[in-house]
Coordinates of C-alpha atoms (C1' of nucleotides) in Angstrom, one line a residue:
Chain A
M119 CA 0.0 0.0 0.0
L120 CA 1.3 3.3 -1.1
E121 CA -0.1 6.7 -0.3
L122 CA 1.8 9.9 -0.8
R123 CA 0.1 13.2 -0.2
L124 CA 1.8 16.3 -1.6
V125 CA 0.2 19.6 -0.6
Q126 CA 2.0 21.6 -3.2
G127 CA 0.9 19.6 -6.1
S128 CA 2.3 22.1 -8.6
L129 CA 5.7 20.8 -7.8
L130 CA 4.9 17.4 -9.3
K131 CA 3.4 19.1 -12.3
K132 CA 6.6 21.1 -12.9
V133 CA 8.8 18.0 -12.4
M134 CA 6.9 16.2 -15.1
E135 CA 7.1 19.2 -17.5
S136 CA 10.8 19.2 -17.0
I137 CA 11.5 15.5 -17.8
K138 CA 8.7 14.4 -20.2
D139 CA 10.5 15.6 -23.2
L140 CA 13.7 13.8 -22.3
V141 CA 12.3 10.4 -21.1
N142 CA 9.4 8.5 -22.5
D143 CA 9.0 5.7 -19.9
A144 CA 10.6 5.3 -16.5
N145 CA 10.3 3.6 -13.2
F146 CA 9.3 5.7 -10.2
D147 CA 10.9 4.1 -7.1
C148 CA 9.2 4.4 -3.8
S149 CA 10.9 3.6 -0.5
A150 CA 10.9 4.9 3.0
T151 CA 13.4 7.5 1.9
G152 CA 11.3 9.1 -0.7
F153 CA 9.9 9.0 -4.2
S154 CA 12.6 8.9 -6.8
L155 CA 13.3 8.3 -10.5
Q156 CA 16.5 7.6 -12.4
A157 CA 16.4 7.2 -16.1
M158 CA 18.4 7.6 -19.3
D159 CA 16.9 9.8 -21.9
S160 CA 15.5 8.0 -25.0
S161 CA 18.7 8.4 -26.9
H162 CA 20.8 7.1 -24.0
V163 CA 23.0 10.2 -23.8
A164 CA 21.7 12.1 -20.8
L165 CA 20.6 10.8 -17.4
V166 CA 17.9 12.2 -15.1
S167 CA 17.8 11.7 -11.4
L168 CA 14.9 12.9 -9.3
L169 CA 14.5 12.7 -5.6
L170 CA 11.5 13.8 -3.6
R171 CA 12.2 13.0 0.1
S172 CA 9.4 11.5 2.2
E173 CA 9.7 14.4 4.7
G174 CA 8.5 16.8 2.0
F175 CA 5.1 15.0 1.8
E176 CA 2.3 15.9 4.2
H177 CA 1.6 12.2 4.4
Y178 CA 3.9 9.5 3.3
R179 CA 3.0 5.8 3.5
C180 CA 5.1 3.2 1.7
D181 CA 4.7 -0.2 3.2
R182 CA 7.3 -1.8 1.0
N183 CA 9.7 -0.7 -1.8
L184 CA 7.8 -0.4 -5.0
S185 CA 9.0 0.3 -8.5
M186 CA 6.2 1.7 -10.8
G187 CA 6.8 1.9 -14.5
M188 CA 5.0 4.8 -16.0
N189 CA 4.6 6.4 -19.4
L190 CA 5.6 9.9 -18.6
G191 CA 3.6 11.4 -21.4
N192 CA 0.4 9.8 -20.1
M193 CA 1.3 10.8 -16.5
T194 CA 1.8 14.4 -17.6
K195 CA -1.5 14.4 -19.4
M196 CA -3.2 13.4 -16.1
L197 CA -1.3 15.8 -14.0
K198 CA -2.3 18.6 -16.3
C199 CA -5.8 17.9 -15.1
A200 CA -4.8 19.0 -11.6
G201 CA -5.2 22.6 -10.6
N202 CA -2.1 24.5 -9.7
D203 CA -3.0 24.7 -6.1
D204 CA -4.5 21.3 -5.8
I205 CA -3.3 18.7 -3.3
I206 CA -2.0 15.6 -5.2
T207 CA -2.1 12.2 -3.7
I208 CA -0.4 9.2 -5.4
K209 CA -1.9 5.9 -4.5
A210 CA -1.1 2.3 -5.4
D211 CA -2.2 -1.0 -3.9
D212 CA 0.3 -3.7 -3.4
G213 CA 0.5 -5.9 -6.5
S214 CA -1.8 -3.6 -8.5
D215 CA -0.9 -2.8 -12.1
T216 CA -2.3 0.7 -11.8
V217 CA -1.6 3.9 -10.0
T218 CA -4.1 6.5 -8.9
F219 CA -3.6 10.2 -8.9
M220 CA -6.0 12.1 -6.7
F221 CA -6.5 15.8 -7.0
E222 CA -8.2 17.8 -4.3
S223 CA -9.1 21.4 -4.9
P224 CA -8.1 23.7 -2.0
T225 CA -11.7 24.0 -0.9
Q226 CA -12.3 20.3 -1.1
D227 CA -15.3 20.9 -3.3
K228 CA -13.8 19.1 -6.2
I229 CA -12.1 15.7 -5.9
A230 CA -10.8 14.0 -9.0
D231 CA -9.1 10.6 -9.3
F232 CA -7.2 9.5 -12.3
E233 CA -6.2 5.8 -12.7
M234 CA -3.3 5.0 -15.0
K235 CA -2.0 1.6 -16.1
L236 CA 1.5 0.8 -15.0
M237 CA 4.0 -0.8 -17.4
D238 CA 7.0 -3.1 -17.1
I239 CA 10.2 -1.3 -17.8
D240 CA 13.7 -2.7 -17.7
S241 CA 16.1 -0.4 -16.1
E242 CA 19.6 -0.7 -14.9
H243 CA 19.7 1.4 -11.8
L244 CA 23.1 3.1 -12.1
G245 CA 25.0 3.9 -9.0
I246 CA 26.1 7.4 -9.4
P247 CA 29.3 8.0 -7.4
E248 CA 29.7 11.2 -5.6
A249 CA 32.6 12.9 -7.2
E250 CA 34.9 15.9 -6.6
Y251 CA 34.4 18.5 -9.2
H252 CA 37.0 20.9 -10.6
A253 CA 34.5 23.6 -10.6
I254 CA 31.0 24.3 -9.4
V255 CA 29.0 27.2 -10.7
R256 CA 25.8 28.5 -9.1
M257 CA 23.7 31.0 -11.0
P258 CA 20.1 32.1 -11.5
S259 CA 18.3 29.4 -13.4
S260 CA 16.6 31.9 -15.6
E261 CA 19.9 33.3 -16.7
F262 CA 21.4 29.9 -17.5
A263 CA 18.2 29.1 -19.5
R264 CA 18.5 32.3 -21.4
I265 CA 22.1 31.7 -22.3
C266 CA 21.5 28.2 -23.5
K267 CA 18.6 29.4 -25.6
D268 CA 20.5 32.3 -27.1
L269 CA 23.6 30.2 -27.9
S270 CA 21.5 27.5 -29.6
S271 CA 20.4 30.0 -32.2
I272 CA 24.0 30.3 -33.3
G273 CA 25.5 26.8 -32.8
D274 CA 24.8 23.2 -31.7
T275 CA 27.3 22.9 -28.9
V276 CA 28.4 25.0 -26.0
V277 CA 31.9 25.2 -24.5
I278 CA 31.7 26.0 -20.8
S279 CA 34.9 27.3 -19.4
V280 CA 35.4 28.2 -15.8
T281 CA 38.1 30.4 -14.4
K282 CA 38.3 32.2 -11.0
E283 CA 36.9 35.3 -12.7
G284 CA 33.9 33.8 -14.1
V285 CA 32.2 31.3 -16.4
K286 CA 32.2 31.5 -20.1
F287 CA 29.7 30.0 -22.5
S288 CA 30.8 29.8 -26.1
T289 CA 29.5 28.6 -29.3
R290 CA 30.3 28.6 -33.0
G291 CA 28.1 28.2 -36.0
D292 CA 27.8 28.9 -39.7
I293 CA 26.8 32.5 -39.1
G294 CA 29.4 33.4 -36.5
T295 CA 30.5 32.8 -33.0
A296 CA 29.2 33.8 -29.6
N297 CA 30.6 34.1 -26.1
V298 CA 28.7 34.9 -22.9
V299 CA 30.8 35.6 -19.8
C300 CA 29.2 35.6 -16.3
R301 CA 31.4 37.1 -13.7
Q302 CA 31.4 35.9 -10.2
N303 CA 29.0 38.2 -8.3
T304 CA 28.0 37.8 -4.7
T305 CA 27.1 41.3 -4.0
V306 CA 23.5 41.3 -5.0
D307 CA 20.3 42.2 -3.2
K308 CA 18.9 38.7 -3.3
P309 CA 21.0 35.6 -2.8
E310 CA 19.2 33.8 -5.7
E311 CA 20.6 36.4 -8.1
A312 CA 24.2 35.7 -7.2
T313 CA 26.6 34.0 -9.5
I314 CA 29.1 32.0 -7.4
I315 CA 32.0 30.0 -8.6
E316 CA 33.9 27.4 -6.6
M317 CA 36.9 26.4 -8.5
N318 CA 39.7 24.0 -7.7
E319 CA 41.1 23.8 -11.2
P320 CA 40.2 25.6 -14.5
V321 CA 38.0 23.5 -16.7
S322 CA 36.7 23.8 -20.2
L323 CA 34.2 21.3 -21.6
T324 CA 31.9 21.0 -24.6
F325 CA 28.3 19.9 -24.5
A326 CA 25.4 19.5 -26.9
L327 CA 23.1 22.5 -26.5
R328 CA 20.1 20.4 -27.4
Y329 CA 20.3 18.6 -24.1
M330 CA 21.1 21.7 -22.1
N331 CA 18.0 23.3 -23.4
S332 CA 16.0 20.3 -22.3
F333 CA 17.5 20.5 -18.8
T334 CA 16.5 24.2 -18.5
K335 CA 12.8 23.1 -18.6
A336 CA 13.3 22.5 -14.9
S337 CA 13.9 26.2 -14.3
P338 CA 10.4 26.8 -12.8
L339 CA 11.4 24.4 -10.0
S340 CA 14.2 26.6 -8.6
S341 CA 15.5 30.1 -8.9
T342 CA 19.1 28.9 -9.0
V343 CA 20.9 26.1 -10.8
T344 CA 24.2 24.4 -10.0
I345 CA 26.5 23.3 -12.7
S346 CA 29.3 20.9 -11.6
L347 CA 32.1 20.3 -14.0
S348 CA 35.2 18.0 -14.2
S349 CA 37.2 17.1 -17.2
E350 CA 36.2 13.6 -18.4
L351 CA 33.2 13.5 -16.1
P352 CA 29.6 14.1 -17.0
V353 CA 28.4 17.6 -16.1
V354 CA 25.7 17.7 -13.4
V355 CA 23.0 20.3 -13.8
E356 CA 21.1 20.4 -10.6
Y357 CA 17.8 22.2 -9.6
K358 CA 17.0 22.0 -5.9
I359 CA 13.4 21.4 -5.1
A360 CA 12.6 23.3 -2.0
E361 CA 12.1 21.2 1.2
M362 CA 12.0 18.0 -0.9
G363 CA 15.1 17.1 -2.9
Y364 CA 16.4 17.8 -6.3
I365 CA 16.3 17.0 -10.0
R366 CA 19.7 16.4 -11.5
F367 CA 20.7 16.0 -15.2
Y368 CA 23.9 14.3 -16.2
L369 CA 25.5 14.8 -19.6
A370 CA 28.8 13.5 -20.9
P371 CA 31.1 16.1 -22.5
K372 CA 31.8 15.9 -26.2
I373 CA 35.4 15.0 -27.1
E374 CA 36.1 17.5 -29.8
E375 CA 38.8 16.7 -32.3
D376 CA 40.0 20.3 -32.6
E377 CA 40.2 20.6 -28.8
E378 CA 42.9 17.9 -28.3
D379 CA 45.0 20.6 -26.6
N380 CA 42.5 20.8 -23.8
K381 CA 43.5 17.3 -22.7
S382 CA 46.2 17.3 -20.1
Chain B
M64 CA -37.9 47.8 -41.3
L65 CA -35.7 46.3 -38.5
E66 CA -33.4 48.2 -36.2
L67 CA -32.0 46.7 -33.1
R68 CA -29.6 48.7 -31.0
L69 CA -27.5 46.7 -28.5
V70 CA -25.4 48.9 -26.2
Q71 CA -23.3 46.0 -25.0
G72 CA -22.1 44.9 -28.3
S73 CA -19.6 42.4 -26.9
L74 CA -22.6 40.2 -26.0
L75 CA -23.3 39.6 -29.6
K76 CA -19.6 38.9 -30.3
K77 CA -19.5 36.4 -27.6
V78 CA -22.7 34.7 -28.7
M79 CA -21.2 34.3 -32.2
E80 CA -18.0 32.9 -30.9
S81 CA -19.9 30.3 -28.9
I82 CA -22.0 28.9 -31.8
K83 CA -20.0 29.5 -35.0
D84 CA -18.0 26.3 -34.6
L85 CA -21.2 24.3 -34.1
V86 CA -23.5 25.8 -36.8
N87 CA -22.5 27.0 -40.3
D88 CA -25.7 28.7 -41.5
A89 CA -28.8 29.6 -39.6
N90 CA -31.9 31.8 -39.6
F91 CA -32.1 34.6 -37.1
D92 CA -35.7 35.2 -36.3
C93 CA -36.9 38.6 -35.3
S94 CA -40.2 39.3 -33.8
A95 CA -41.7 41.7 -31.2
T96 CA -40.5 39.3 -28.5
G97 CA -36.9 39.4 -29.4
F98 CA -34.0 38.2 -31.6
S99 CA -33.7 34.5 -31.6
L100 CA -32.0 31.6 -33.4
Q101 CA -32.6 27.8 -33.3
A102 CA -30.4 25.5 -35.3
M103 CA -29.1 22.0 -35.4
D104 CA -25.4 21.6 -35.6
S105 CA -23.9 20.7 -38.9
S106 CA -23.9 17.0 -38.1
H107 CA -27.5 17.1 -36.8
V108 CA -26.6 15.9 -33.4
A109 CA -26.8 18.9 -31.2
L110 CA -29.2 21.8 -31.1
V111 CA -28.6 25.5 -30.3
S112 CA -31.3 27.8 -29.1
L113 CA -30.6 31.5 -28.5
L114 CA -32.9 34.1 -27.3
L115 CA -32.1 37.9 -26.9
R116 CA -35.3 39.5 -25.6
S117 CA -36.4 42.9 -27.0
E118 CA -36.2 44.5 -23.6
G119 CA -32.5 43.9 -23.5
F120 CA -32.0 46.3 -26.5
E121 CA -31.7 50.0 -26.0
H122 CA -33.8 50.4 -29.1
Y123 CA -35.9 47.6 -30.7
R124 CA -37.9 48.1 -33.8
C125 CA -39.2 45.2 -35.7
D126 CA -42.2 46.1 -37.9
R127 CA -43.0 42.5 -38.9
N128 CA -41.6 39.1 -38.2
L129 CA -38.5 38.5 -40.2
S130 CA -36.3 35.4 -40.7
M131 CA -32.8 36.2 -41.8
G132 CA -30.6 33.5 -43.1
M133 CA -27.0 34.1 -42.3
N134 CA -23.7 32.4 -42.7
L135 CA -22.4 32.5 -39.2
G136 CA -18.8 32.4 -40.2
N137 CA -19.2 35.5 -42.2
M138 CA -21.2 37.2 -39.6
T139 CA -18.5 36.4 -37.0
K140 CA -15.9 37.9 -39.3
M141 CA -17.8 41.1 -39.4
L142 CA -18.6 41.2 -35.7
K143 CA -14.9 40.8 -35.0
C144 CA -14.5 44.2 -36.6
A145 CA -16.5 45.7 -33.7
G146 CA -14.6 46.9 -30.7
N147 CA -15.5 45.2 -27.4
D148 CA -17.2 48.2 -26.1
D149 CA -18.8 49.3 -29.3
I150 CA -22.6 49.7 -29.6
I151 CA -23.9 47.4 -32.3
T152 CA -27.0 48.1 -34.3
I153 CA -28.5 45.5 -36.6
K154 CA -30.6 46.9 -39.5
A155 CA -32.6 45.4 -42.3
D156 CA -35.0 47.0 -44.7
D157 CA -38.2 45.1 -45.5
G158 CA -37.7 42.8 -48.5
S159 CA -34.0 43.4 -48.6
D160 CA -31.6 40.5 -49.1
T161 CA -29.0 42.1 -47.0
V162 CA -28.4 42.9 -43.3
T163 CA -26.3 45.8 -42.0
F164 CA -24.3 45.8 -38.8
M165 CA -23.4 49.2 -37.5
F166 CA -20.6 49.6 -34.9
E167 CA -20.3 52.9 -33.0
S168 CA -17.3 53.4 -30.8
P169 CA -18.2 54.6 -27.3
T170 CA -16.9 58.1 -28.0
Q171 CA -18.8 58.2 -31.3
D172 CA -15.5 59.0 -33.0
K173 CA -15.7 56.0 -35.2
I174 CA -18.8 54.6 -36.9
A175 CA -18.6 51.6 -39.1
D176 CA -21.2 49.8 -41.1
F177 CA -20.9 46.3 -42.6
E178 CA -23.4 45.0 -45.0
M179 CA -23.8 41.2 -45.4
K180 CA -25.8 39.2 -47.9
L181 CA -28.6 37.1 -46.5
M182 CA -29.2 33.6 -47.7
D183 CA -32.2 31.3 -47.9
I184 CA -32.0 28.5 -45.4
D185 CA -34.6 25.7 -45.0
S186 CA -35.1 25.1 -41.3
E187 CA -37.7 23.2 -39.5
H188 CA -38.3 25.2 -36.4
L189 CA -38.6 22.5 -33.7
G190 CA -40.9 23.1 -30.8
I191 CA -38.9 22.3 -27.8
P192 CA -41.3 21.1 -25.1
E193 CA -40.7 22.2 -21.5
A194 CA -39.8 19.1 -19.6
E195 CA -39.4 18.1 -16.0
Y196 CA -35.8 17.0 -15.4
H197 CA -34.6 14.4 -13.0
A198 CA -31.7 16.6 -11.9
I199 CA -30.6 20.1 -12.5
V200 CA -27.0 21.1 -11.6
R201 CA -25.9 24.7 -11.4
M202 CA -22.2 25.3 -11.2
P203 CA -19.5 27.8 -12.2
S204 CA -19.2 27.8 -16.0
S205 CA -15.4 27.9 -15.8
E206 CA -15.3 24.8 -13.6
F207 CA -17.6 22.9 -16.0
A208 CA -15.4 24.0 -18.9
R209 CA -12.2 22.9 -17.1
I210 CA -13.7 19.5 -16.3
C211 CA -14.8 18.8 -19.9
K212 CA -11.4 19.9 -21.2
D213 CA -9.5 17.7 -18.7
L214 CA -11.7 14.6 -19.3
S215 CA -11.3 14.9 -23.1
S216 CA -7.6 14.4 -22.7
I217 CA -8.4 11.0 -21.4
G218 CA -11.5 9.8 -23.2
D219 CA -14.1 10.7 -25.8
T220 CA -17.3 10.5 -23.8
V221 CA -18.3 11.6 -20.3
V222 CA -20.7 9.9 -18.0
I223 CA -22.5 12.5 -15.9
S224 CA -24.0 11.1 -12.7
V225 CA -26.0 13.0 -10.2
T226 CA -26.8 12.1 -6.7
K227 CA -27.9 14.2 -3.8
E228 CA -24.3 14.5 -2.7
G229 CA -22.9 15.8 -5.9
V230 CA -22.3 15.4 -9.5
K231 CA -19.7 13.1 -11.0
F232 CA -18.1 13.3 -14.4
S233 CA -16.3 10.2 -15.5
T234 CA -14.5 9.0 -18.6
R235 CA -12.3 6.1 -19.7
G236 CA -9.7 5.9 -22.4
D237 CA -6.6 4.0 -23.5
I238 CA -4.4 5.4 -20.9
G239 CA -6.7 5.0 -17.9
T240 CA -9.8 6.4 -16.3
A241 CA -10.8 9.6 -14.7
N242 CA -13.5 10.7 -12.2
V243 CA -14.2 14.2 -11.1
V244 CA -16.7 14.7 -8.3
C245 CA -18.1 18.2 -7.4
R246 CA -19.9 18.3 -4.1
Q247 CA -23.0 20.4 -3.6
N248 CA -21.7 23.6 -2.0
T249 CA -23.9 26.6 -1.3
T250 CA -21.7 28.1 1.4
V251 CA -19.4 30.2 -0.7
D252 CA -18.6 33.9 -0.7
K253 CA -20.0 34.6 -4.1
P254 CA -23.3 33.0 -5.3
E255 CA -21.7 32.4 -8.7
E256 CA -19.2 30.1 -7.2
A257 CA -21.8 27.8 -5.7
T258 CA -22.6 24.3 -6.9
I259 CA -26.3 23.6 -6.5
I260 CA -28.0 20.3 -7.2
E261 CA -31.7 19.9 -7.5
M262 CA -32.5 16.3 -7.8
N263 CA -35.8 14.4 -8.0
E264 CA -34.2 11.2 -9.1
P265 CA -30.6 10.0 -9.5
V266 CA -29.5 10.0 -13.1
S267 CA -26.5 8.8 -15.0
L268 CA -26.1 9.7 -18.7
T269 CA -23.3 9.5 -21.3
F270 CA -22.4 12.2 -23.8
A271 CA -19.8 12.9 -26.4
L272 CA -17.2 15.2 -24.9
R273 CA -16.6 16.8 -28.3
Y274 CA -20.0 18.5 -28.1
M275 CA -19.7 19.4 -24.5
N276 CA -16.4 21.2 -25.2
S277 CA -18.1 23.1 -28.0
F278 CA -20.9 24.2 -25.6
T279 CA -18.4 25.5 -23.1
K280 CA -17.3 28.1 -25.6
A281 CA -20.3 30.0 -24.3
S282 CA -18.6 30.3 -20.8
P283 CA -17.7 34.0 -21.3
L284 CA -21.4 34.8 -21.5
S285 CA -22.2 33.7 -17.9
S286 CA -20.3 32.9 -14.8
T287 CA -22.6 29.9 -14.1
V288 CA -24.0 27.1 -16.2
T289 CA -27.1 25.0 -15.7
I290 CA -27.1 21.4 -16.7
S291 CA -30.5 19.7 -16.8
L292 CA -30.7 15.9 -17.1
S293 CA -33.3 13.3 -17.5
S294 CA -32.9 9.7 -18.7
E295 CA -33.9 9.4 -22.4
L296 CA -34.0 13.2 -22.8
P297 CA -31.4 15.4 -24.4
V298 CA -29.3 17.2 -21.8
V299 CA -29.8 21.0 -21.7
V300 CA -26.7 23.1 -21.1
E301 CA -27.8 26.6 -20.5
Y302 CA -25.9 29.9 -20.1
K303 CA -28.0 32.8 -19.1
I304 CA -27.3 36.1 -20.8
A305 CA -27.7 38.9 -18.3
E306 CA -30.9 41.0 -18.8
M307 CA -31.5 39.5 -22.2
G308 CA -32.1 35.8 -22.4
Y309 CA -30.1 32.6 -22.8
I310 CA -28.2 30.3 -25.0
R311 CA -29.1 26.7 -24.6
F312 CA -27.5 23.6 -26.1
Y313 CA -29.3 20.3 -26.4
L314 CA -27.5 17.0 -26.8
A315 CA -29.0 13.5 -26.9
P316 CA -27.3 11.0 -24.5
K317 CA -25.4 8.1 -26.0
I318 CA -27.0 4.7 -25.4
E319 CA -24.1 2.6 -24.3
E320 CA -24.3 -1.1 -25.0
D321 CA -22.7 -1.9 -21.6
E322 CA -25.1 0.3 -19.7
E323 CA -28.3 -1.5 -20.6
D324 CA -28.9 -2.0 -16.9
N325 CA -29.4 1.8 -16.5
K326 CA -32.6 1.5 -18.5
S327 CA -35.6 1.2 -16.3
Chain C
dC14 C1' -4.6 32.5 -9.5
dC15 C1' -7.7 33.1 -13.3
dT16 C1' -8.8 35.3 -17.6
dT17 C1' -7.6 37.0 -21.9
dA18 C1' -4.4 38.0 -25.8
dT19 C1' -0.7 37.1 -28.7
dC20 C1' 2.6 34.1 -30.6
dG21 C1' 4.6 29.8 -32.4
dA22 C1' 4.1 25.0 -33.9
dG23 C1' 1.8 21.0 -36.3
Chain D
dC209 C1' -6.0 26.9 -40.1
dT210 C1' -6.5 25.1 -35.6
dC211 C1' -4.5 24.4 -31.5
dG212 C1' -1.4 24.7 -27.5
dA213 C1' 1.7 27.2 -24.9
dT214 C1' 3.2 31.3 -23.1
dA215 C1' 2.8 36.1 -21.5
dA216 C1' 0.4 40.0 -19.6
dG217 C1' -3.4 42.0 -16.9
dG218 C1' -7.3 42.1 -13.4

DNA sequence: CCTTATCGAG
DNA sequence: CTCGATAAGG
């Protein structure tokens, strides 16, 4: 028996909006710890890792670990039927091949339940080792989204280079080149507007903008984004989910032929 | 000679927006009582009935009964040329095969007239008998619209079931099922937010969501909608038009094979 | 937060 | 051309 009651239902709606374009089907894993998902994108290039901790739910009952295979498109359709300030409850009976989403309007006058078929999905659950990163950049999520969108109108890939002074996003395309530099800046009115760079070692890595632009769909979940970079490691783009956990996107850097001199 | 002056011209614009997708051509009937229309939708499944009483017009002159066949698409095009707070006057000379729409801006700085050709349309004017309904539900029109839209992302038909406690809207589709229950609720701040159920007998009927979603295009005309249901009778979905009349949509229930036991 | 208007995609 | 999604206003 599973029953998870999330008062701020819009969180789940936003989570789905941010991964449904990347992943078609995935297993949601439910344990005493929380509600989580780990999945490769459909072209097996990027990885999504979601955690919603049990403490973030108003009510969290999960009698035994459960892995529920869902079609994220269908799940998104159903969640779109929830109002933005509805309370969402996820329910599943043991051994059932369906999951039920219940939406309660704030006034309790309207109660909806949507039942969705579950599916069997093979998935290797990858252990993701904690790693030391050469550089960690924290910046406003909207600014990162804007930069990725802007650069993708010029080129297909972005080179992210971090030095003590700042982080540079560069691209190159048929019509020209573009560089956007964000200086470290901690002297802002609001902490979420800061750009903070923790750097042990300069790093410069190339990524496909197509994926970056997918990741930025999670921007509504958090006002800041954290980008963790190490040479030869996948970049981690993380959006914290207030009081609950995070959504993290992993993407391997491109090894560019004309950047051999970046290798040490 | 016909001359109808409607100060709140936006009413007529909204009326046209709410029926132009359902009906292509129709006769507008003009008498001392008012300006009215009755028409089957193009697939002869639903029926629209509009009444704008003469008292609702600032000036209403209709020397003799007149039936004017109009192409509603063309009429809508012309009405779109009226500002939302323009005064609209409908004019027709006796025996003329045209109708003129005159739009006056509130400041009288701009006066437009659009002349449209009339057409001959056969139409059996159906007498719609007043009926006793098993159940009448009044609820916010926006809520009804939202429910029909949400359910149509899951299935094609909606089962509307009324009990004393509330009204339930249900559907079923490939990806799962959905039920939305609205409880009777009269204790709200504003009367137009209430959900009121008058029920003589429980009723459960099935309708095509495609038509329901067409009907809800009339939501801007009224903050509440009234749904009148009886087994074996067409449902009536009514939007009152303040001070003037109503627009009513009639739709026959589907007789579902697997619901034979609903028949008494 | 809901409604409406404008824009972009299929 | 219709629709959905987004952005602005109430």
